[in-house]
Tab-separated table of C-alpha atoms and ligand atoms in Angstrom:
chain	number	residue	atom	x	y	z
A	766	MET	CA	99.507	-5.385	-14.804
A	767	LYS	CA	95.722	-5.374	-14.853
A	768	LEU	CA	94.089	-5.332	-18.274
A	769	TRP	CA	91.480	-3.045	-16.807
A	770	GLY	CA	93.267	-0.917	-14.220
A	771	GLY	CA	92.733	2.486	-15.851
A	772	ARG	CA	89.492	3.499	-14.228
A	773	PHE	CA	90.486	2.286	-10.743
A	774	SER	CA	92.490	4.055	-8.065
A	775	GLY	CA	92.014	1.647	-5.136
A	776	LYS	CA	93.643	-1.761	-4.669
A	777	MET	CA	91.579	-4.911	-4.952
A	778	ASP	CA	91.042	-7.009	-1.871
A	779	PRO	CA	93.331	-10.003	-1.983
A	780	ALA	CA	90.646	-12.508	-1.188
A	781	ALA	CA	88.415	-11.033	-3.867
A	782	TRP	CA	91.364	-11.128	-6.259
A	783	ASP	CA	91.842	-14.805	-5.584
A	784	LEU	CA	88.116	-15.447	-6.117
A	785	ASN	CA	88.133	-13.543	-9.371
A	786	SER	CA	91.348	-15.067	-10.752
A	787	SER	CA	90.904	-18.100	-13.086
A	788	LEU	CA	94.576	-18.716	-13.828
A	789	ALA	CA	94.665	-21.831	-11.627
A	790	PHE	CA	92.491	-23.587	-14.120
A	791	ASP	CA	92.438	-21.614	-17.353
A	792	ARG	CA	96.264	-21.949	-17.778
A	793	ARG	CA	95.280	-25.147	-19.527
A	794	LEU	CA	94.127	-23.024	-22.420
A	795	ALA	CA	97.658	-21.550	-22.936
A	796	LEU	CA	98.337	-23.120	-26.362
A	797	GLN	CA	94.823	-22.304	-27.701
A	798	ASP	CA	95.229	-18.738	-26.351
A	799	VAL	CA	98.452	-18.176	-28.247
A	800	ARG	CA	97.101	-19.752	-31.394
A	801	GLY	CA	94.053	-17.538	-31.289
A	802	SER	CA	96.280	-14.411	-30.766
A	803	LEU	CA	98.502	-15.420	-33.762
A	804	SER	CA	95.466	-15.554	-36.029
A	805	TRP	CA	94.014	-12.350	-34.508
A	806	ALA	CA	97.263	-10.459	-35.191
A	807	GLN	CA	97.132	-11.635	-38.779
A	808	ALA	CA	93.517	-10.579	-39.104
A	809	LEU	CA	94.354	-7.132	-37.654
A	810	GLU	CA	97.170	-6.744	-40.228
A	811	GLN	CA	94.823	-7.709	-43.027
A	812	ALA	CA	92.307	-5.153	-41.681
A	813	GLY	CA	94.976	-2.457	-41.652
A	814	ALA	CA	94.991	-2.128	-37.849
A	815	LEU	CA	98.572	-3.426	-37.583
A	816	THR	CA	101.472	-2.724	-39.927
A	817	GLU	CA	103.348	-5.616	-41.421
A	818	ASP	CA	106.233	-4.907	-39.141
A	819	GLU	CA	104.049	-4.745	-35.989
A	820	CYS	CA	102.397	-7.975	-36.849
A	821	ALA	CA	105.818	-9.585	-37.474
A	822	GLN	CA	107.006	-8.444	-34.018
A	823	ILE	CA	103.871	-9.761	-32.287
A	824	PHE	CA	104.326	-13.003	-34.135
A	825	THR	CA	107.977	-13.311	-32.964
A	826	GLY	CA	106.876	-12.690	-29.384
A	827	LEU	CA	103.945	-15.123	-29.482
A	828	GLN	CA	106.100	-17.824	-31.049
A	829	ALA	CA	108.630	-17.425	-28.199
A	830	ILE	CA	105.753	-17.685	-25.678
A	831	LEU	CA	104.479	-20.745	-27.399
A	832	SER	CA	107.762	-22.480	-27.069
A	833	GLU	CA	108.034	-21.380	-23.443
A	834	PHE	CA	104.725	-23.081	-22.816
A	835	GLU	CA	105.676	-26.165	-24.786
A	836	GLN	CA	108.912	-26.552	-22.890
A	837	GLY	CA	107.383	-25.817	-19.558
A	838	HIS	CA	109.420	-22.623	-19.038
A	839	PHE	CA	106.700	-20.078	-19.015
A	840	LEU	CA	106.728	-18.222	-15.660
A	841	PHE	CA	103.284	-17.256	-14.339
A	842	LEU	CA	103.038	-14.331	-11.884
A	843	GLU	CA	100.717	-13.898	-8.933
A	844	SER	CA	99.395	-10.827	-10.755
A	845	ASP	CA	98.281	-12.765	-13.792
A	846	GLU	CA	94.456	-12.699	-13.545
A	847	ASP	CA	93.957	-15.294	-16.209
A	848	ILE	CA	95.699	-17.006	-19.074
A	849	HIS	CA	94.908	-14.128	-21.404
A	850	THR	CA	96.469	-11.557	-19.097
A	851	ALA	CA	99.513	-13.762	-18.613
A	852	VAL	CA	100.235	-14.055	-22.364
A	853	GLU	CA	99.734	-10.357	-22.977
A	854	ARG	CA	101.886	-9.447	-19.964
A	855	ARG	CA	104.631	-11.709	-21.269
A	856	LEU	CA	104.325	-10.361	-24.789
A	857	GLY	CA	104.846	-6.939	-23.424
A	858	GLU	CA	107.981	-8.091	-21.630
A	859	LEU	CA	109.403	-9.643	-24.781
A	860	MET	CA	108.438	-7.109	-27.444
A	861	GLY	CA	107.662	-3.799	-25.664
A	862	PRO	CA	104.786	-1.468	-26.366
A	863	VAL	CA	103.723	-3.100	-29.621
A	864	ALA	CA	102.216	-5.905	-27.465
A	865	GLY	CA	99.576	-3.383	-26.477
A	866	LYS	CA	98.160	-3.397	-29.986
A	867	LEU	CA	97.305	-7.098	-30.046
A	868	HIS	CA	94.037	-6.608	-28.171
A	869	THR	CA	92.736	-4.025	-30.659
A	870	GLY	CA	89.076	-4.787	-31.479
A	871	ARG	CA	89.131	-7.864	-29.294
A	872	SER	CA	87.712	-8.615	-25.845
A	873	ARG	CA	88.486	-11.394	-23.480
A	874	ASN	CA	84.906	-12.360	-24.018
A	875	ASP	CA	85.259	-13.493	-27.612
A	876	GLN	CA	88.797	-14.561	-26.813
A	877	VAL	CA	87.975	-17.019	-23.957
A	878	ALA	CA	84.965	-18.425	-25.859
A	879	THR	CA	87.342	-18.988	-28.819
A	880	ASP	CA	90.055	-20.611	-26.600
A	881	LEU	CA	87.661	-23.023	-24.994
A	882	ARG	CA	86.164	-24.086	-28.355
A	883	LEU	CA	89.675	-24.604	-29.620
A	884	TRP	CA	90.508	-26.709	-26.534
A	885	VAL	CA	87.436	-28.893	-27.195
A	886	MET	CA	88.384	-29.251	-30.857
A	887	ASP	CA	91.956	-30.295	-29.766
A	888	HIS	CA	90.789	-32.773	-27.133
A	889	LEU	CA	87.777	-34.475	-28.495
A	890	PRO	CA	89.788	-36.566	-30.973
A	891	LEU	CA	91.758	-37.989	-28.063
A	892	LEU	CA	88.557	-38.854	-26.158
A	893	ASP	CA	87.239	-40.473	-29.291
A	894	ALA	CA	90.428	-42.566	-29.653
A	895	ALA	CA	90.106	-43.740	-25.991
A	896	LEU	CA	86.410	-44.691	-26.610
A	897	ALA	CA	87.363	-46.525	-29.830
A	898	ASN	CA	90.023	-48.443	-27.812
A	899	LEU	CA	87.420	-49.668	-25.355
A	900	GLN	CA	85.230	-50.624	-28.226
A	901	ALA	CA	88.084	-52.557	-29.688
A	902	ALA	CA	88.529	-54.391	-26.383
A	903	LEU	CA	84.868	-55.316	-26.525
A	904	ILE	CA	85.163	-56.684	-30.025
A	905	GLU	CA	88.231	-58.677	-29.012
A	906	ARG	CA	86.291	-60.172	-26.150
A	907	ALA	CA	83.340	-60.969	-28.377
A	908	GLU	CA	85.699	-62.825	-30.787
A	909	ALA	CA	87.650	-64.574	-28.105
A	910	ASP	CA	84.538	-65.650	-26.218
A	911	PHE	CA	82.598	-66.566	-29.320
A	912	GLU	CA	79.816	-69.257	-28.761
A	913	LEU	CA	80.183	-69.363	-25.036
A	914	LEU	CA	76.685	-69.611	-23.530
A	915	MET	CA	75.632	-67.597	-20.509
A	916	PRO	CA	72.282	-66.865	-18.772
A	917	GLY	CA	70.687	-63.638	-19.992
A	918	TYR	CA	68.851	-61.672	-17.305
A	919	THR	CA	65.857	-59.432	-16.991
A	920	HIS	CA	64.992	-58.029	-13.558
A	921	LEU	CA	68.292	-59.813	-12.608
A	922	GLN	CA	66.365	-63.027	-12.878
A	923	ARG	CA	67.486	-65.724	-15.244
A	924	ALA	CA	65.563	-65.207	-18.471
A	925	GLN	CA	66.909	-66.759	-21.655
A	926	VAL	CA	70.176	-68.178	-22.942
A	927	ILE	CA	72.451	-65.797	-24.789
A	928	LEU	CA	76.026	-65.748	-26.178
A	929	LEU	CA	78.613	-64.080	-23.953
A	930	SER	CA	79.733	-62.519	-27.243
A	931	HIS	CA	76.382	-60.975	-27.754
A	932	TRP	CA	76.499	-59.569	-24.227
A	933	TRP	CA	79.897	-57.957	-24.751
A	934	LEU	CA	78.627	-56.342	-27.890
A	935	SER	CA	75.563	-54.999	-26.067
A	936	HIS	CA	78.138	-52.592	-24.385
A	937	PHE	CA	79.774	-51.779	-27.789
A	938	TRP	CA	76.788	-50.056	-29.419
A	939	PRO	CA	76.012	-47.487	-26.773
A	940	LEU	CA	79.647	-46.347	-27.006
A	941	GLN	CA	79.263	-46.143	-30.763
A	942	ARG	CA	76.273	-43.752	-30.319
A	943	ASP	CA	78.309	-41.793	-27.754
A	944	ARG	CA	80.997	-41.295	-30.306
A	945	GLN	CA	78.490	-40.127	-32.882
A	946	ARG	CA	77.021	-37.734	-30.484
A	947	LEU	CA	80.438	-36.287	-29.550
A	948	LYS	CA	81.271	-35.934	-33.333
A	949	GLN	CA	78.047	-33.946	-33.815
A	950	ALA	CA	78.766	-31.830	-30.752
A	951	LEU	CA	82.166	-31.087	-32.238
A	952	GLN	CA	80.633	-29.821	-35.436
A	953	ARG	CA	78.590	-27.316	-33.452
A	954	THR	CA	81.605	-26.349	-31.476
A	955	ALA	CA	83.429	-25.306	-34.601
A	956	SER	CA	81.713	-21.953	-34.849
A	957	LEU	CA	84.054	-19.047	-34.229
A	958	PRO	CA	83.396	-16.344	-31.570
A	959	LEU	CA	86.541	-14.352	-32.376
A	960	GLY	CA	85.795	-11.063	-34.036
A	961	CYS	CA	82.649	-10.557	-31.954
A	962	GLY	CA	84.308	-8.165	-29.467
A	963	ALA	CA	82.938	-7.814	-25.957
A	964	LEU	CA	79.359	-8.273	-27.173
A	965	ALA	CA	78.401	-6.090	-30.040
A	966	GLY	CA	80.965	-7.024	-32.721
A	967	THR	CA	84.303	-5.531	-33.707
A	968	PRO	CA	84.528	-2.110	-35.421
A	969	TYR	CA	87.577	-3.125	-37.464
A	970	PRO	CA	87.142	-4.568	-40.951
A	971	ILE	CA	88.044	-8.077	-39.853
A	972	ASP	CA	87.619	-10.872	-42.372
A	973	ARG	CA	85.915	-13.338	-40.076
A	974	LEU	CA	85.619	-16.002	-42.797
A	975	ALA	CA	89.360	-16.039	-43.282
A	976	LEU	CA	89.846	-15.915	-39.439
A	977	ALA	CA	87.532	-18.973	-39.043
A	978	GLU	CA	89.451	-20.858	-41.714
A	979	ALA	CA	92.866	-19.879	-40.282
A	980	LEU	CA	91.774	-21.408	-36.818
A	981	SER	CA	90.161	-24.484	-38.431
A	982	PHE	CA	86.595	-23.468	-37.551
A	983	SER	CA	83.874	-24.266	-40.006
A	984	GLU	CA	82.293	-20.802	-39.877
A	985	PRO	CA	82.210	-17.479	-37.980
A	986	ALA	CA	79.448	-17.312	-35.468
A	987	SER	CA	76.496	-15.382	-36.884
A	988	ASN	CA	75.498	-13.447	-33.765
A	989	SER	CA	78.059	-11.693	-31.539
A	990	LEU	CA	75.751	-11.676	-28.517
A	991	ASP	CA	75.207	-15.402	-28.787
A	992	ALA	CA	78.868	-16.109	-29.588
A	993	VAL	CA	80.324	-14.561	-26.367
A	994	SER	CA	77.597	-15.805	-24.007
A	995	GLU	CA	76.490	-19.244	-25.006
A	996	ARG	CA	78.072	-22.303	-23.639
A	997	ASP	CA	75.785	-24.963	-25.083
A	998	PHE	CA	78.825	-26.591	-26.726
A	999	VAL	CA	80.248	-27.267	-23.294
A	1000	LEU	CA	76.876	-28.511	-22.086
A	1001	GLU	CA	76.619	-30.951	-25.006
A	1002	ILE	CA	80.042	-32.376	-24.273
A	1003	LEU	CA	79.175	-32.667	-20.565
A	1004	PHE	CA	75.989	-34.524	-21.498
A	1005	CYS	CA	77.886	-36.842	-23.775
A	1006	SER	CA	80.409	-37.431	-20.995
A	1007	ALA	CA	77.705	-38.059	-18.415
A	1008	LEU	CA	76.120	-40.523	-20.772
A	1009	VAL	CA	79.440	-42.291	-21.371
A	1010	GLY	CA	79.717	-42.309	-17.575
A	1011	VAL	CA	76.377	-43.999	-17.251
A	1012	HIS	CA	77.208	-46.567	-19.932
A	1013	LEU	CA	80.508	-47.400	-18.273
A	1014	SER	CA	78.798	-47.656	-14.956
A	1015	LYS	CA	76.281	-50.173	-16.263
A	1016	LEU	CA	79.078	-52.324	-17.689
A	1017	ALA	CA	81.113	-51.981	-14.482
A	1018	GLU	CA	78.183	-53.041	-12.288
A	1019	ALA	CA	77.765	-56.158	-14.328
A	1020	ILE	CA	81.413	-56.981	-14.112
A	1021	VAL	CA	81.297	-56.406	-10.344
A	1022	LEU	CA	78.439	-58.930	-10.135
A	1023	PHE	CA	79.922	-61.409	-12.547
A	1024	THR	CA	83.281	-61.481	-10.782
A	1025	SER	CA	81.678	-62.133	-7.331
A	1026	LEU	CA	81.950	-65.787	-6.232
A	1027	GLU	CA	78.160	-66.038	-6.363
A	1028	PHE	CA	78.262	-65.663	-10.095
A	1029	GLY	CA	81.917	-66.573	-10.798
A	1030	PHE	CA	81.457	-66.048	-14.524
A	1031	LEU	CA	84.494	-63.819	-14.899
A	1032	GLU	CA	87.760	-63.474	-12.919
A	1033	LEU	CA	89.846	-60.286	-12.705
A	1034	SER	CA	93.450	-60.364	-13.669
A	1035	ASP	CA	95.777	-59.335	-10.706
A	1036	ALA	CA	96.797	-56.358	-12.784
A	1037	TYR	CA	93.366	-54.854	-12.411
A	1038	ALA	CA	92.317	-56.008	-8.926
A	1039	THR	CA	93.045	-54.874	-5.391
A	1040	GLY	CA	93.165	-56.535	-2.000
A	1041	SER	CA	91.964	-55.794	1.498
A	1042	SER	CA	94.178	-54.533	4.269
A	1043	LEU	CA	92.302	-56.782	6.744
A	1044	MET	CA	90.897	-59.714	4.937
A	1045	PRO	CA	93.620	-61.700	3.267
A	1046	GLN	CA	91.386	-63.579	0.892
A	1047	LYS	CA	89.836	-60.560	-0.803
A	1048	LYS	CA	90.263	-59.744	-4.535
A	1049	ASN	CA	88.312	-56.601	-5.097
A	1050	PRO	CA	87.080	-55.030	-8.411
A	1051	ASP	CA	87.895	-51.381	-7.360
A	1052	VAL	CA	88.605	-50.410	-10.894
A	1053	PHE	CA	85.049	-51.171	-11.962
A	1054	GLU	CA	83.597	-49.793	-8.774
A	1055	LEU	CA	85.423	-46.551	-9.499
A	1056	ALA	CA	83.991	-46.566	-13.011
A	1057	ARG	CA	80.590	-46.916	-11.501
A	1058	GLY	CA	81.255	-44.368	-8.841
A	1059	LYS	CA	82.691	-41.668	-11.088
A	1060	SER	CA	79.443	-41.573	-13.110
A	1061	GLY	CA	78.046	-39.589	-10.275
A	1062	ALA	CA	80.456	-36.696	-10.709
A	1063	LEU	CA	80.078	-36.865	-14.503
A	1064	VAL	CA	76.381	-36.371	-14.141
A	1065	GLY	CA	76.915	-33.673	-11.490
A	1066	TRP	CA	79.195	-31.592	-13.726
A	1067	LEU	CA	76.482	-31.471	-16.378
A	1068	THR	CA	73.792	-30.547	-13.761
A	1069	GLY	CA	76.077	-27.865	-12.185
A	1070	LEU	CA	76.734	-26.025	-15.438
A	1071	LEU	CA	73.168	-26.361	-16.603
A	1072	VAL	CA	72.098	-24.555	-13.446
A	1073	THR	CA	74.858	-22.002	-13.810
A	1074	MET	CA	73.632	-21.092	-17.265
A	1075	LYS	CA	69.996	-20.858	-16.365
A	1076	GLY	CA	68.699	-17.283	-16.215
A	1077	LEU	CA	71.912	-15.421	-17.031
A	1078	PRO	CA	71.248	-11.913	-18.201
A	1079	SER	CA	72.684	-11.508	-21.684
A	1080	THR	CA	75.530	-11.414	-22.634
A	1081	TYR	CA	78.843	-12.079	-20.880
A	1082	ASP	CA	78.587	-12.651	-17.161
A	1083	LYS	CA	81.435	-13.778	-14.892
A	1084	ASP	CA	79.379	-16.847	-14.121
A	1085	LEU	CA	80.623	-18.154	-17.396
A	1086	GLN	CA	84.086	-18.525	-15.999
A	1087	GLU	CA	82.688	-21.567	-14.132
A	1088	ASP	CA	82.406	-23.447	-17.489
A	1089	LYS	CA	85.990	-24.622	-17.523
A	1090	THR	CA	86.456	-26.834	-14.507
A	1091	PRO	CA	83.518	-29.117	-15.180
A	1092	LEU	CA	84.633	-29.561	-18.782
A	1093	PHE	CA	88.237	-30.278	-17.909
A	1094	ASN	CA	87.105	-32.576	-15.051
A	1095	ALA	CA	84.752	-34.582	-17.301
A	1096	ILE	CA	87.308	-35.055	-20.079
A	1097	ASP	CA	90.068	-35.857	-17.596
A	1098	THR	CA	87.933	-38.436	-15.759
A	1099	LEU	CA	87.081	-40.257	-18.992
A	1100	ASN	CA	90.579	-40.166	-20.304
A	1101	THR	CA	91.741	-41.778	-16.967
A	1102	LEU	CA	88.989	-44.337	-16.858
A	1103	LEU	CA	88.692	-45.567	-20.425
A	1104	PRO	CA	92.215	-47.063	-20.939
A	1105	VAL	CA	92.065	-48.804	-17.583
A	1106	LEU	CA	88.647	-50.337	-18.383
A	1107	ALA	CA	89.890	-51.491	-21.843
A	1108	GLY	CA	92.958	-53.142	-20.203
A	1109	ALA	CA	90.841	-54.745	-17.440
A	1110	LEU	CA	88.420	-56.191	-19.962
A	1111	ARG	CA	91.150	-57.514	-22.181
A	1112	SER	CA	92.714	-59.372	-19.193
A	1113	LEU	CA	89.554	-60.861	-17.682
A	1114	ARG	CA	89.373	-64.726	-17.463
A	1115	VAL	CA	86.137	-66.300	-18.375
A	1116	HIS	CA	84.729	-69.393	-16.598
A	1117	PRO	CA	82.428	-70.982	-19.173
A	1118	GLU	CA	81.568	-73.845	-16.905
A	1119	ARG	CA	80.186	-71.382	-14.242
A	1120	MET	CA	78.055	-69.642	-16.814
A	1121	ARG	CA	76.967	-73.076	-18.186
A	1122	ALA	CA	76.043	-74.262	-14.683
A	1123	ALA	CA	73.878	-71.159	-14.175
A	1124	ILE	CA	71.663	-72.088	-17.154
A	1125	ASP	CA	68.843	-74.309	-16.043
A	1126	SER	CA	66.146	-75.741	-18.132
A	1127	THR	CA	63.477	-73.299	-16.960
A	1128	MET	CA	65.311	-70.754	-19.023
A	1129	MET	CA	64.046	-72.732	-22.031
A	1130	ALA	CA	60.408	-72.427	-20.978
A	1131	THR	CA	59.948	-69.963	-23.863
A	1132	ASP	CA	61.348	-72.527	-26.194
A	1133	LEU	CA	58.858	-75.020	-24.769
A	1134	ALA	CA	56.058	-72.589	-25.531
A	1135	ASP	CA	57.461	-72.143	-29.088
A	1136	TYR	CA	57.431	-75.939	-29.484
A	1137	LEU	CA	53.760	-75.943	-28.686
A	1138	VAL	CA	53.119	-73.105	-31.028
A	1139	GLU	CA	54.654	-75.231	-33.765
A	1140	LYS	CA	52.099	-77.834	-32.798
A	1141	GLY	CA	49.304	-75.361	-33.553
A	1142	LEU	CA	48.577	-73.941	-30.074
A	1143	PRO	CA	48.056	-70.195	-29.928
A	1144	PHE	CA	51.028	-68.559	-28.113
A	1145	ARG	CA	48.935	-67.335	-25.100
A	1146	GLN	CA	47.806	-70.908	-24.367
A	1147	ALA	CA	51.266	-72.337	-25.087
A	1148	HIS	CA	52.669	-69.791	-22.600
A	1149	ALA	CA	50.206	-70.968	-19.957
A	1150	LEU	CA	50.925	-74.625	-20.577
A	1151	ALA	CA	54.700	-74.151	-20.404
A	1152	GLY	CA	54.131	-72.211	-17.132
A	1153	GLN	CA	52.185	-75.125	-15.690
A	1154	ALA	CA	55.063	-77.376	-16.624
A	1155	VAL	CA	57.353	-75.145	-14.680
A	1156	GLN	CA	54.996	-75.160	-11.735
A	1157	LEU	CA	54.867	-78.901	-11.776
A	1158	SER	CA	58.629	-79.303	-11.960
A	1159	LEU	CA	58.980	-76.918	-9.016
A	1160	LYS	CA	56.360	-78.829	-7.044
A	1161	GLN	CA	58.196	-82.096	-7.714
A	1162	GLY	CA	61.476	-80.582	-7.049
A	1163	LYS	CA	63.016	-81.681	-10.312
A	1164	PRO	CA	64.319	-79.868	-13.362
A	1165	LEU	CA	61.912	-79.087	-16.078
A	1166	GLU	CA	63.593	-81.475	-18.544
A	1167	SER	CA	63.116	-84.324	-16.078
A	1168	LEU	CA	59.347	-84.315	-16.396
A	1169	THR	CA	58.323	-87.513	-18.045
A	1170	LEU	CA	56.600	-87.573	-21.413
A	1171	GLU	CA	53.425	-88.797	-19.631
A	1172	GLU	CA	53.516	-85.821	-17.280
A	1173	PHE	CA	53.874	-83.430	-20.258
A	1174	GLN	CA	51.044	-85.261	-22.069
A	1175	ALA	CA	48.772	-85.095	-18.999
A	1176	LEU	CA	49.311	-81.243	-18.869
A	1177	GLY	CA	48.519	-81.036	-22.607
A	1178	GLU	CA	45.197	-82.795	-22.358
A	1179	GLU	CA	43.638	-79.738	-20.774
A	1180	PHE	CA	44.453	-77.756	-23.797
A	1181	GLY	CA	42.905	-80.029	-26.335
A	1182	PRO	CA	44.486	-82.531	-28.638
A	1183	ILE	CA	48.093	-81.449	-28.048
A	1184	THR	CA	50.353	-84.435	-28.414
A	1185	PHE	CA	53.778	-84.028	-26.843
A	1186	ASP	CA	56.361	-86.328	-28.431
A	1187	ALA	CA	59.926	-87.204	-27.466
A	1188	GLU	CA	61.187	-84.293	-29.494
A	1189	VAL	CA	59.996	-82.010	-26.664
A	1190	TYR	CA	63.255	-82.776	-24.914
A	1191	GLN	CA	65.288	-80.995	-27.601
A	1192	VAL	CA	63.929	-77.709	-26.514
A	1193	PHE	CA	66.037	-77.935	-23.338
A	1194	ASP	CA	69.262	-77.792	-25.168
A	1195	PRO	CA	70.587	-74.298	-24.410
A	1196	ALA	CA	72.697	-74.246	-27.653
A	1197	ARG	CA	69.601	-74.956	-29.662
A	1198	SER	CA	67.761	-72.192	-27.838
A	1199	ALA	CA	70.426	-69.572	-28.850
A	1200	LEU	CA	70.744	-71.023	-32.355
A	1201	ARG	CA	67.074	-70.401	-33.013
A	1202	ARG	CA	67.278	-66.692	-32.383
A	1203	SER	CA	68.898	-65.962	-35.706
A	1204	ALA	CA	67.056	-62.898	-37.020
A	1205	ILE	CA	69.249	-59.762	-37.299
A	1206	GLY	CA	70.214	-58.593	-33.729
A	1207	GLY	CA	69.570	-61.950	-32.189
A	1208	THR	CA	71.880	-64.116	-30.143
A	1209	ALA	CA	72.349	-66.985	-32.657
A	1210	PRO	CA	76.063	-67.573	-33.367
A	1211	GLN	CA	75.501	-66.646	-37.092
A	1212	ALA	CA	73.715	-63.380	-36.124
A	1213	VAL	CA	76.388	-62.576	-33.581
A	1214	HIS	CA	79.130	-63.291	-36.085
A	1215	GLU	CA	77.499	-60.767	-38.540
A	1216	GLN	CA	77.199	-58.372	-35.611
A	1217	ILE	CA	80.926	-58.586	-35.008
A	1218	GLN	CA	81.623	-57.803	-38.599
A	1219	GLN	CA	79.284	-54.851	-38.418
A	1220	ALA	CA	80.923	-53.597	-35.242
A	1221	LYS	CA	84.339	-53.855	-36.752
A	1222	LYS	CA	83.156	-51.882	-39.713
A	1223	ALA	CA	81.646	-49.222	-37.518
A	1224	VAL	CA	84.922	-48.560	-35.707
B	1476	LIG	N1	88.614	-15.438	-17.132
B	1476	LIG	C1	87.489	-15.009	-17.858
B	1476	LIG	C2	86.536	-16.208	-18.155
B	1476	LIG	O1	86.982	-17.276	-18.110
B	1476	LIG	C3	87.902	-14.355	-19.088
B	1476	LIG	C4	86.849	-13.445	-19.611
B	1476	LIG	C5	86.843	-12.248	-18.786
B	1476	LIG	N2	85.889	-11.275	-19.338
B	1476	LIG	C6	85.427	-10.288	-18.602
B	1476	LIG	N3	84.504	-9.458	-19.083
B	1476	LIG	N4	85.719	-10.081	-17.346
B	1476	LIG	O2	85.360	-16.065	-18.401
């Protein structure tokens, strides 16, 4: 049964049929399709286009189809062009000719746009929960590793001392913004296309406000042409997914580095590591490499659909059928990745002594400059003086904190009456360095403690 066979007498080429058919991927819209049809039948009855009895029969049939889907008994046929055709075909088998009345005033154009929006509305809460779970894992790490010091990097060069806790939370906040973006995208998704017909609207007196409410949409779409043809809601979700992918990739790259022997800050649990078929000693971070690698496809699905959408003549074009696979792929990918990453983070072992050993006193050169600022030197000069101290320590091949007081004082003479005193050696204490950065958002334990509370409140 073709939904559009009437004006044709020839048979469709089988390969062209396969190309045209979307059942292989849009069968995932089955539950949404039936739900949309249940509400549409009701709207038709209210509009006087179906009798009470016809509506009841259609309801019975659709409910039976729903339970076939839920129990996995629904039989698809080769001849089902897409999920909408399959449902209508089955309704006819179950209920007879009354099934043919369901499509009154409706097109697959407003139907598929509705189904896909419903699918997004059903699935975004699950993605949100998976993101929240990863955030919870980061908070747990921040609490468990509280006060452990590590080197903070810029340009992948040792820069300043930070708290490992602070670093974990630096990966929490991007995910928080991702969740906010998804939530906003969801609000814009909840605009109902059903009742817009093929493109120009429906000629039946459908109460679209009631229809929107019945399907848990916040409003009926205001323009039928826009409603059947725009897929910006999918693009927004693909963008959010791509950005989540980029955030996960950044985190993953850091874990790959930090679990290498060169760093040795972190150690993977066996549950989340893999070995080599050749090199017996290997313990590989495949899970994190896959997180990093999958960001490529996540960005690609966004790019692909953006290009598909560009320059389409209004309104519905079959190009729009290409909106589903990237959306499903993106959501599936994140739902696969996120729980694994959360588990892997929770089970990581930290080696505080390795992180401590990677902190050398030159990382406190800024603190040395700040010490000189407290002595009255303008920061620019203090920066230059501390830089010369670093140069001297490198020249002498000894750590910065091993310069003698006389050596410090000799450097200071150039800059006027700057008197170094024995207190200068305090600046080389890494814990002190962290402690001093206590303004909101800084790495001091008190500030990080407050940040943890804030993060907990946010999730
Ligand atoms: N399978 C189609 C899609 O996903 C359904 C809409 C078909 N509409 C049409 N005018 N051929 O876009």
